[in-house]
Short mmCIF file of C-alpha atoms and ligand atoms in Angstrom, two decimals:
data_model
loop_
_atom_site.label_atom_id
_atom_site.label_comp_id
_atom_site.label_asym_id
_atom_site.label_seq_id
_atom_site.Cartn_x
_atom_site.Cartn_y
_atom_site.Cartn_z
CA UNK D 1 0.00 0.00 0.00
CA UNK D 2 0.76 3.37 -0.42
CA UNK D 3 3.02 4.57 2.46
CA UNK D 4 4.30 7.94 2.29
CA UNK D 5 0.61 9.31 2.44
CA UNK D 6 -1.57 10.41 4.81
CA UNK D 7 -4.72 10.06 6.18
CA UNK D 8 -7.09 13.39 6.85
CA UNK D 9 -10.16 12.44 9.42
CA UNK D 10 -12.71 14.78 9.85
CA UNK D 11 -14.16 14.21 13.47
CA UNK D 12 -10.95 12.44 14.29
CA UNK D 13 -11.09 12.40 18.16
CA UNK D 14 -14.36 11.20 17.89
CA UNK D 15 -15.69 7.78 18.85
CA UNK D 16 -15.38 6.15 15.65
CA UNK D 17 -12.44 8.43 14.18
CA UNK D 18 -10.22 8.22 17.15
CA UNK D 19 -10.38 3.77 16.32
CA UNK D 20 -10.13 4.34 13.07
CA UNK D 21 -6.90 6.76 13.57
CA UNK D 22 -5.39 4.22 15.27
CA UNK D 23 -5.93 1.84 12.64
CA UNK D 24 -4.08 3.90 10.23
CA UNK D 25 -1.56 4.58 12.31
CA UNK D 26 -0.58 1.00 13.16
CA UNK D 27 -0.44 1.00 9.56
CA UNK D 28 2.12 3.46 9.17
CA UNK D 29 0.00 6.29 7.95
CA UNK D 30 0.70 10.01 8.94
CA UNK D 31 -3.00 11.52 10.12
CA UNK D 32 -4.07 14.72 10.02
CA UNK D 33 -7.16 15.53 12.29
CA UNK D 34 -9.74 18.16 11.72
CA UNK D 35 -12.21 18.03 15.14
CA UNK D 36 -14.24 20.71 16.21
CA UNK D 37 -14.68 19.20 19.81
CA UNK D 38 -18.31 19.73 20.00
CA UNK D 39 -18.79 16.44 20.98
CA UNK D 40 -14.99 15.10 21.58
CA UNK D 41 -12.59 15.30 24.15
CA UNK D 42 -9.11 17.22 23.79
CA UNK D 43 -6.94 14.64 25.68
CA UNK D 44 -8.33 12.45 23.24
CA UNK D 45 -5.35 13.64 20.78
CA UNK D 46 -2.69 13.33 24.01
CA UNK D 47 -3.95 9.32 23.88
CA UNK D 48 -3.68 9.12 20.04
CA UNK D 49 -0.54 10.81 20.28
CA UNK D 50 0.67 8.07 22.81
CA UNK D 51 -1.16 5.32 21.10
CA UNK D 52 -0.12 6.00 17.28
CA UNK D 53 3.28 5.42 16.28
CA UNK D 54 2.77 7.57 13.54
CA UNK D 55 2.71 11.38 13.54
CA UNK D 56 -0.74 13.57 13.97
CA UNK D 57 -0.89 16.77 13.00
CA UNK D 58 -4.64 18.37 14.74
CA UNK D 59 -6.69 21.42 13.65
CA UNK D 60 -9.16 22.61 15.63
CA UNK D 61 -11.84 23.81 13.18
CA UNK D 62 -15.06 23.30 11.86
CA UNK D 63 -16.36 22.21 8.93
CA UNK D 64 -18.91 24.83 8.61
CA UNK D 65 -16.16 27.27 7.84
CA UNK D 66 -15.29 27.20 4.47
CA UNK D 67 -12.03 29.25 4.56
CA UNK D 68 -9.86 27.28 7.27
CA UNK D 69 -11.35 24.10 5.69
CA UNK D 70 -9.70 25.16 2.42
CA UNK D 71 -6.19 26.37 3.99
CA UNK D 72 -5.89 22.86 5.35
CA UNK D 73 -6.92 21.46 2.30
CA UNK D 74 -4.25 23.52 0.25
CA UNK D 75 -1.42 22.97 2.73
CA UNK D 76 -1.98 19.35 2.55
CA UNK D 77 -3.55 18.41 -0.64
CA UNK D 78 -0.51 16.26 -2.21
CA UNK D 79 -0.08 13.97 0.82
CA UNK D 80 -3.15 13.25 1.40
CA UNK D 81 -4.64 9.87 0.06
CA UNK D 82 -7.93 9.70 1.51
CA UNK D 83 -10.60 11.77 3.68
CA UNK D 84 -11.86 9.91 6.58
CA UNK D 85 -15.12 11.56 7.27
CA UNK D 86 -16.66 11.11 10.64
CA UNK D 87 -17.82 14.66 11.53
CA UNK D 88 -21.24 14.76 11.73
CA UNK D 89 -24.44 15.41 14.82
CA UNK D 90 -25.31 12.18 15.69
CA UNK D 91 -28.52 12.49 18.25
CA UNK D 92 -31.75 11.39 16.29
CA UNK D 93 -33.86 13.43 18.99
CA UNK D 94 -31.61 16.36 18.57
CA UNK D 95 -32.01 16.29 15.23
CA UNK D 96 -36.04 16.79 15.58
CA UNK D 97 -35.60 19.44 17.97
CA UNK D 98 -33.49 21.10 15.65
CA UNK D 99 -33.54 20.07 12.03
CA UNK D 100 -31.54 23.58 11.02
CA UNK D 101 -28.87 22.00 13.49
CA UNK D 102 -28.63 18.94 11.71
CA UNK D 103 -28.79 20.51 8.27
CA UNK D 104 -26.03 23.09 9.16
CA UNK D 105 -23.54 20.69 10.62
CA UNK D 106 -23.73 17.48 8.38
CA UNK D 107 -24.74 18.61 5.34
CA UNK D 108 -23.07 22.18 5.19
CA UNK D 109 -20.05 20.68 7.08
CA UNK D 110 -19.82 17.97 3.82
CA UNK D 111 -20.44 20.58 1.30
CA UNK D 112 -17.59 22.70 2.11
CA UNK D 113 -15.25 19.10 2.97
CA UNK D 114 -16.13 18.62 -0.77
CA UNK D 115 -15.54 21.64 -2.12
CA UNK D 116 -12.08 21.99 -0.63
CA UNK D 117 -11.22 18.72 -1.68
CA UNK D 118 -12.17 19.56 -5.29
CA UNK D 119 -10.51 22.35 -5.27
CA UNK D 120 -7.33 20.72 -4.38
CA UNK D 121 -8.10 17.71 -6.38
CA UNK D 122 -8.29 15.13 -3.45
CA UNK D 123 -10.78 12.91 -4.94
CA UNK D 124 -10.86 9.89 -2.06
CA UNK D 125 -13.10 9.68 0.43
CA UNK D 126 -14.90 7.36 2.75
CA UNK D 127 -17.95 8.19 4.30
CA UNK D 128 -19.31 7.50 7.91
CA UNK D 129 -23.39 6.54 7.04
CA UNK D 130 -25.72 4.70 9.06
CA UNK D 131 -28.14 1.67 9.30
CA UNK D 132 -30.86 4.56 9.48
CA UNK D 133 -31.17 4.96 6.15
CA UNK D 134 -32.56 1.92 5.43
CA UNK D 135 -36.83 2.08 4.87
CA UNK D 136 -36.70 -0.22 8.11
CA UNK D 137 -40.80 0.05 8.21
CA UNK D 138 -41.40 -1.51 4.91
CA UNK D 139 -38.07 -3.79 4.18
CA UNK D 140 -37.22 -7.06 6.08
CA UNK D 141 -33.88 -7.57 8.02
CA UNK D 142 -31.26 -8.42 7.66
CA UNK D 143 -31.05 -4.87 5.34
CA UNK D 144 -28.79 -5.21 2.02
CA UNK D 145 -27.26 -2.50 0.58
CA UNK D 146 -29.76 -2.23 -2.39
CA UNK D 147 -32.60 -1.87 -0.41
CA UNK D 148 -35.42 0.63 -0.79
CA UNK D 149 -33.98 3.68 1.63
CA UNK D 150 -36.22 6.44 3.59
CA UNK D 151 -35.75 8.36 6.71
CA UNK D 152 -37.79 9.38 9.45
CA UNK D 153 -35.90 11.84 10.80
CA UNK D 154 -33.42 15.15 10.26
CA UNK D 155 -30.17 13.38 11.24
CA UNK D 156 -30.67 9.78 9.02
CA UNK D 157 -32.25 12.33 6.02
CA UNK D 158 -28.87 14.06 6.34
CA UNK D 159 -26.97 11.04 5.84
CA UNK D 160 -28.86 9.94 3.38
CA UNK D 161 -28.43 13.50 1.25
CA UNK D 162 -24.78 13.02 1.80
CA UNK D 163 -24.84 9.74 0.21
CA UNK D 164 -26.55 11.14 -2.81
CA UNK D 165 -24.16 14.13 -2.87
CA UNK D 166 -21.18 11.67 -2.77
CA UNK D 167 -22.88 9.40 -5.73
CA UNK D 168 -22.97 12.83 -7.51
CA UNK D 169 -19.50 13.77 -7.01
CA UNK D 170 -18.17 10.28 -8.40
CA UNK D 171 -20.35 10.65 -11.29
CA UNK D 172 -19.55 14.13 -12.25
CA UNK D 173 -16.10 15.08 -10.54
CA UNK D 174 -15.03 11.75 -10.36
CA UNK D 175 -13.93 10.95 -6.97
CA UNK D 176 -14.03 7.55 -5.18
CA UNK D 177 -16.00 7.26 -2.46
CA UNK D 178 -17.38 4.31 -0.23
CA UNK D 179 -20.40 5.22 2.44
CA UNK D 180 -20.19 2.75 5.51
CA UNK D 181 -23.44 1.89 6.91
CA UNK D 182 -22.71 1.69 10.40
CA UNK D 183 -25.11 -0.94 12.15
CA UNK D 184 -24.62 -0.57 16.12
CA UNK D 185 -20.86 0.10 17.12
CA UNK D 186 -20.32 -0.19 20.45
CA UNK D 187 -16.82 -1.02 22.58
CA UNK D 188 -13.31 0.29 22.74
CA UNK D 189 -10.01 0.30 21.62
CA UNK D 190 -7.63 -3.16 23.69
CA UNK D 191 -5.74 -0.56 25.40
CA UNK D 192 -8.83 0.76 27.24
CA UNK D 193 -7.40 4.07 26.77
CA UNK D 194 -9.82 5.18 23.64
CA UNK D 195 -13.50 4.43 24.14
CA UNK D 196 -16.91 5.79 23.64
CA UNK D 197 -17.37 8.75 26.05
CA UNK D 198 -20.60 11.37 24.77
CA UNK D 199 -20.71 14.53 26.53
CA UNK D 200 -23.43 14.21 28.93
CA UNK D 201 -26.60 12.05 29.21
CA UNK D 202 -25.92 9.10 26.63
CA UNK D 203 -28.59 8.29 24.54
CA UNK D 204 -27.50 4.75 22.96
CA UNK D 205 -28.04 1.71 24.86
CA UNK D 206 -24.60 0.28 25.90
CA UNK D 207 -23.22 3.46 27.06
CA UNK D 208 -26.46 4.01 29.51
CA UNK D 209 -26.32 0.57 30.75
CA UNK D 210 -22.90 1.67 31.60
CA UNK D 211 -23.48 4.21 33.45
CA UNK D 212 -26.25 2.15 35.18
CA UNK D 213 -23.30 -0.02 36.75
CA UNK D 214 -21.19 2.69 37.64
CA UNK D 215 -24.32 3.76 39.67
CA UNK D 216 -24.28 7.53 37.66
CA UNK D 217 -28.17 6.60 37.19
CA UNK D 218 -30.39 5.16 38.81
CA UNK D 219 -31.97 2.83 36.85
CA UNK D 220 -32.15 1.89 32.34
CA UNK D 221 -35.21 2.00 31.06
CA UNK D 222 -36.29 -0.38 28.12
CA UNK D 223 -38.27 1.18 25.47
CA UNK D 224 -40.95 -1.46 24.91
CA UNK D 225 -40.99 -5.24 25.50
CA UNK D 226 -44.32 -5.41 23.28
CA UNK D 227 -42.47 -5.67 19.85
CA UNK D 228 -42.83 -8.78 17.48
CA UNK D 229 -39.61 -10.41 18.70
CA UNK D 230 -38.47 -13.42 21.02
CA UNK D 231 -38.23 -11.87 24.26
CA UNK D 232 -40.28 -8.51 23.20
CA UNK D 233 -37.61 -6.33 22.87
CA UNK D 234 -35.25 -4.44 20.04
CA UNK D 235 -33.28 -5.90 18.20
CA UNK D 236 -29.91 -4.79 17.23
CA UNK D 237 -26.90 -5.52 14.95
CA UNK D 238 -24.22 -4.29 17.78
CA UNK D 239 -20.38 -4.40 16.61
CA UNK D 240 -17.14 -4.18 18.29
CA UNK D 241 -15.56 -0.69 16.87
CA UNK D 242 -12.15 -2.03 16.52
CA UNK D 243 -14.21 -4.27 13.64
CA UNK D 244 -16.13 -1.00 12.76
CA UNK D 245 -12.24 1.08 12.30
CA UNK D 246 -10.85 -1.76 10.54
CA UNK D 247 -13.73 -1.83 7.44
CA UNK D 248 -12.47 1.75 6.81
CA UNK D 249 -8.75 0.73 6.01
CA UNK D 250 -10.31 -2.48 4.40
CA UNK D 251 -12.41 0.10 1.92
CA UNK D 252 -9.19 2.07 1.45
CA UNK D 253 -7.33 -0.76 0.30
CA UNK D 254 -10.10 -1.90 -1.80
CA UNK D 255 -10.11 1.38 -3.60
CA UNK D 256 -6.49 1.38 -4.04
CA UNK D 257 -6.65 -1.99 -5.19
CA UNK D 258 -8.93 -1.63 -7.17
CA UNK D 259 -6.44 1.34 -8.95
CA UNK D 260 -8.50 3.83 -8.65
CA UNK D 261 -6.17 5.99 -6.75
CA UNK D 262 -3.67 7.98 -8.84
CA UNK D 263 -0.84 9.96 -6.61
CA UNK D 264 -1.16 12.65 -9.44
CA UNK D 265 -4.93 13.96 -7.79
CA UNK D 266 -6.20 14.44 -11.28
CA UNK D 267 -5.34 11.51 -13.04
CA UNK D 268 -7.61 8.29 -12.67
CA UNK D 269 -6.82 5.00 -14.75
CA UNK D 270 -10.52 3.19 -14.65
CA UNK D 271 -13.85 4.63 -13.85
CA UNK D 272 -14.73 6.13 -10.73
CA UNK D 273 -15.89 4.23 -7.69
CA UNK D 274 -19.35 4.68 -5.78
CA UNK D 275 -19.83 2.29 -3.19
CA UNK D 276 -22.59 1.49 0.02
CA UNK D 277 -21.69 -0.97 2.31
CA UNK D 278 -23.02 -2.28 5.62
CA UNK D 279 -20.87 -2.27 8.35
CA UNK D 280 -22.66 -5.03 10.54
CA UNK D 281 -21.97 -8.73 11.72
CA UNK D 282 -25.49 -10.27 10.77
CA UNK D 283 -26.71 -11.23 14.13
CA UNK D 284 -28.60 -9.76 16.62
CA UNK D 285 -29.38 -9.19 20.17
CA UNK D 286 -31.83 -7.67 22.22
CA UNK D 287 -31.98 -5.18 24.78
CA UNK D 288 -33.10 -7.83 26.99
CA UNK D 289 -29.79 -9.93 25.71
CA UNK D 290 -27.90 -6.99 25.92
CA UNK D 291 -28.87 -6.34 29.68
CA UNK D 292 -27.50 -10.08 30.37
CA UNK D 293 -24.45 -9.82 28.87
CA UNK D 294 -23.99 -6.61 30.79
CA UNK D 295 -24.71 -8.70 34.15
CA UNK D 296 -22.55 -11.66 33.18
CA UNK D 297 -19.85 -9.23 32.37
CA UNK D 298 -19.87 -6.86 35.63
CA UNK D 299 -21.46 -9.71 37.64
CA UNK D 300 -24.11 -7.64 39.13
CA UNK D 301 -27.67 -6.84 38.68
CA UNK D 302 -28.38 -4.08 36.10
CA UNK D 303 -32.00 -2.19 37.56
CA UNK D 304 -34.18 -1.58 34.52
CA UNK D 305 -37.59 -1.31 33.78
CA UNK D 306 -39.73 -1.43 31.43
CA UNK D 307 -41.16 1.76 29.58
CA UNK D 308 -43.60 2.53 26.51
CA UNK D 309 -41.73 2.36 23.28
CA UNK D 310 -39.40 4.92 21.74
CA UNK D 311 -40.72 7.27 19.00
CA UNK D 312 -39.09 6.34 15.83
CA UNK D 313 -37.36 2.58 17.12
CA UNK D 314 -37.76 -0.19 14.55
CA UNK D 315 -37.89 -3.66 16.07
CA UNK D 316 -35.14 -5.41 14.16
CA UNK D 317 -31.80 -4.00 12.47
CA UNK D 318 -29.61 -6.37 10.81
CA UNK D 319 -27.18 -6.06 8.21
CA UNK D 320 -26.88 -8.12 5.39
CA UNK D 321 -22.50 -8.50 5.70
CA UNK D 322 -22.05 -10.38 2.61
CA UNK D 323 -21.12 -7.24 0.28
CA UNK D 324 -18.50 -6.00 2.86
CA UNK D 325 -16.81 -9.44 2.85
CA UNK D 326 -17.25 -9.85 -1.05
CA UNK D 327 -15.94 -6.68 -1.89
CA UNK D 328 -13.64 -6.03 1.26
CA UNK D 329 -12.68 -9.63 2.11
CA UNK D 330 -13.17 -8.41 5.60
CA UNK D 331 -15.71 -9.74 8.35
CA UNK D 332 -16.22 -8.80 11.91
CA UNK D 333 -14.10 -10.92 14.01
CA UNK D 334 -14.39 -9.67 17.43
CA UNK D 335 -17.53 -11.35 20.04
CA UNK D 336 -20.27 -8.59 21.82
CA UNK D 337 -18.95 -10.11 24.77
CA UNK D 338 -15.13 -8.78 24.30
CA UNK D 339 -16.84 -5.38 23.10
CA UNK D 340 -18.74 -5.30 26.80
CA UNK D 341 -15.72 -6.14 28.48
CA UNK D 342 -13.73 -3.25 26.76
CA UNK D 343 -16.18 -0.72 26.80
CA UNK D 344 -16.50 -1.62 30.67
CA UNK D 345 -12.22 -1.39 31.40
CA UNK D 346 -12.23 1.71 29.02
CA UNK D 347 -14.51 3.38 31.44
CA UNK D 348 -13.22 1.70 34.62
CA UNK D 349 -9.74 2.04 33.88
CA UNK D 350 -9.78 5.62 32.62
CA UNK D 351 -12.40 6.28 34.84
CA UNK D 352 -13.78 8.43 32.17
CA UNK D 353 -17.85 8.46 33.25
CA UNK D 354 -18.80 11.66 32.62
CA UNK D 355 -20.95 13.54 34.91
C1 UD1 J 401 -29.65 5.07 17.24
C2 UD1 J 401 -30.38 5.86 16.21
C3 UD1 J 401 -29.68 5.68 14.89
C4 UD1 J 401 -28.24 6.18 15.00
C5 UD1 J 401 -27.53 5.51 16.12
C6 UD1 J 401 -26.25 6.28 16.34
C7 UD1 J 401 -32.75 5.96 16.89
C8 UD1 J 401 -34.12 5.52 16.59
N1 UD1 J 401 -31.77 5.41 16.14
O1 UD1 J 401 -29.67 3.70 16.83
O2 UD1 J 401 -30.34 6.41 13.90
O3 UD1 J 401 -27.53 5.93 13.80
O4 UD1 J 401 -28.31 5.53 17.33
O5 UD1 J 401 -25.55 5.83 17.39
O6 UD1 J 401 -32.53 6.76 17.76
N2 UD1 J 401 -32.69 1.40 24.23
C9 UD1 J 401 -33.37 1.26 25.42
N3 UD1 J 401 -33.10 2.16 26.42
C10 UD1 J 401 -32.18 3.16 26.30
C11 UD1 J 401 -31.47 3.28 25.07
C12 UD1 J 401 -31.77 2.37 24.06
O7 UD1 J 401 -34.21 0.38 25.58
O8 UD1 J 401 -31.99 3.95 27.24
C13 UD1 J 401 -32.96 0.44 23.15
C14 UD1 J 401 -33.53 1.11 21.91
O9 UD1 J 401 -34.91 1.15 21.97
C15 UD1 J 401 -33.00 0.18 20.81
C16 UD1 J 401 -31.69 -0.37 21.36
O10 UD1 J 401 -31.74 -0.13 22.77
O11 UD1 J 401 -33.88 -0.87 20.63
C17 UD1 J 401 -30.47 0.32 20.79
O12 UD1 J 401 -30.64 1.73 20.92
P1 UD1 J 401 -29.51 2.77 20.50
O13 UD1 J 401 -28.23 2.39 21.14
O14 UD1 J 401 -30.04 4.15 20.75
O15 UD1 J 401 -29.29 2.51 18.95
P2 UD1 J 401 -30.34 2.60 17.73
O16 UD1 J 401 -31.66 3.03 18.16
O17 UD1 J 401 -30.27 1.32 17.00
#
């Protein structure tokens, strides 16, 4: 693989980026982060810093502002073989609150990431999408890539619109870009010093339960145990970030492969790539599941109870993994059980809860 380039990450001490950074780095790729720590941490970067044996060069800027997106983008434009982009809102109930919010930040954010990157002819880019664009209400599970999409709500429609604005750019600019549809990541990094940490209340299930055990609240409370399941409750495609960071290096190398990547920026020697795949495992568990793995883990009781459904939840999420391993000759490899148990030392270890 190409070695003397580097990696830019958008959202780069995020949850996702700051695996995914490591990845690259192990790799021996230089990375240069662009964070705006909305929803990050800055001793994040000290840890990556430690962790990656490679160098990291951070800017602390947002994409929403066109000019220092573009001065990075022209100081760095030759070394840098693909974008990495993570930086996006993430909070489905935010997003209804607050649809301008959404808008502004994901879609605005990618607009200018694009432009920049056009106009310094960096033409690689993989794409941080979700399960939520699937039409979960009217297709059956496990979800495959070409399967009828619609959104229910600000944040997935603003994925979704960035996936169409990619497809556009390939057709038209020609760039390469993959869009990962993230199923459920949850976990952290082996050396429990990276992990998933939101800024206040969390809303995803793992990270609540977590906070459960380390007695921060009182109590989790199940949305729904009426739903046409086995035990009556969600379920979920969950998957151990390490296996989440490691499709993205997988989709690089299957673009460079695939020679599609030309150091001369303009230059391309086949036709340009567009590219959904599902980041997932294929099997499922349910909150209910979830809970007991939890307890077997910690080896203590996790107090729940059960509440009236969530606005907006679909009963099942799968994915369909077969066109990540086809394409990608990648699968997830690591067990929910190993992503409890490092989500759990992350937290314990670093004793990173936050209030
Ligand atoms: C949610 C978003 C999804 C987004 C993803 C990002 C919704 C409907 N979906 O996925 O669009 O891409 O987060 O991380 O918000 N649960 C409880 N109690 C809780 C929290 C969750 O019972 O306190 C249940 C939920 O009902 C769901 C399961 O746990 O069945 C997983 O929830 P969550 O972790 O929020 O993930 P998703 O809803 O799948």
């Amino acid at each position: 693989m190409e070695t003397q380039k580097k990696i830019l990450l958008t959202g780069g001490l995020g949850y996702i980026g700051s695996h995914t950074a490591t990845v690259f780095a192990d790799a021996g790729y230089d990375l240069i982060i662009i964070d705006n720590l909305s929803n990050s941490h800055e001793d994040t970067l000290e840890v990556l810093k430690k962790l990656c044996p490679s160098k990291i060069k951070f800017y602390d800027a947002d994409l929403r502002n066109y000019e220092d997106i573009e001065k990075i983008f022209e100081k760095h434009a030759l070394e840098i073989w693909f974008v990495l982009h993570f930086a996006a809102k993430k909070s489905v109930g935010e997003s209804c609150q607050d649809p301008f919010l959404y808008y502004d930040h994901n879609i605005n954010g990618s607009i200018n990431l694009l432009q920049a990157m056009e106009k310094t002819g960096v033409k690689n880019i993989i794409f941080s999408s979700s399960a939520t664009v699937y039409d979960s209400e009217n297709i059956l599970p496990p979800f495959t890539e070409g399967d009828r999409t619609r959104t229910i709500n600000p944040y997935g429609t603003t994925k979704l619109m960035i996936e169409q604005l990619l497809r556009d750019m390939v057709m038209h600019k020609w760039f390469n870009a993959i869009a990962l549809r993230y199923f459920n990541p949850i976990g952290a990094h082996p050396s429990h010093e990276i992990g998933e940490n939101p800024k206040g209340i969390p809303t995803n299930l793992l990270p609540f339960i977590l906070r459960v055990v380390e007695g921060k609240i009182d109590k989790l409370e199940v949305f729904g145990d009426d739903y046409d399941t086995p035990d009556g409750t969600c379920i979920r495609d969950y998957i151990h970030v390490m296996d989440v960071a490691e499709a993205h290096f997988a989709a690089a190398r299957y673009l460079h492969e695939r020679n599609l990547v030309n150091e001369t920026s303009d230059m391309y020697t086949a036709e340009p790539i567009f590219e959904t795949v599902n980041v997932g495992t294929g099997y499922g568990k349910s909150v209910a599941e979830m809970i007991a793995i939890v307890e077997n883990v910690v080896d203590t009781e996790v107090p729940h109870v059960v509440v009236g459904r969530r606005s907006g939840d679909t009963p099942v999420s799968l994915a369909n993994p077969l066109k990540a391993k086809k394409l990608f000759n990648r699968e997830a490899k690591r067990t929910i059980m190993q992503a409890v148990e490092d989500a759990r030392n992350y937290l314990q270890i670093t004793k990173k809860i936050s209030e």
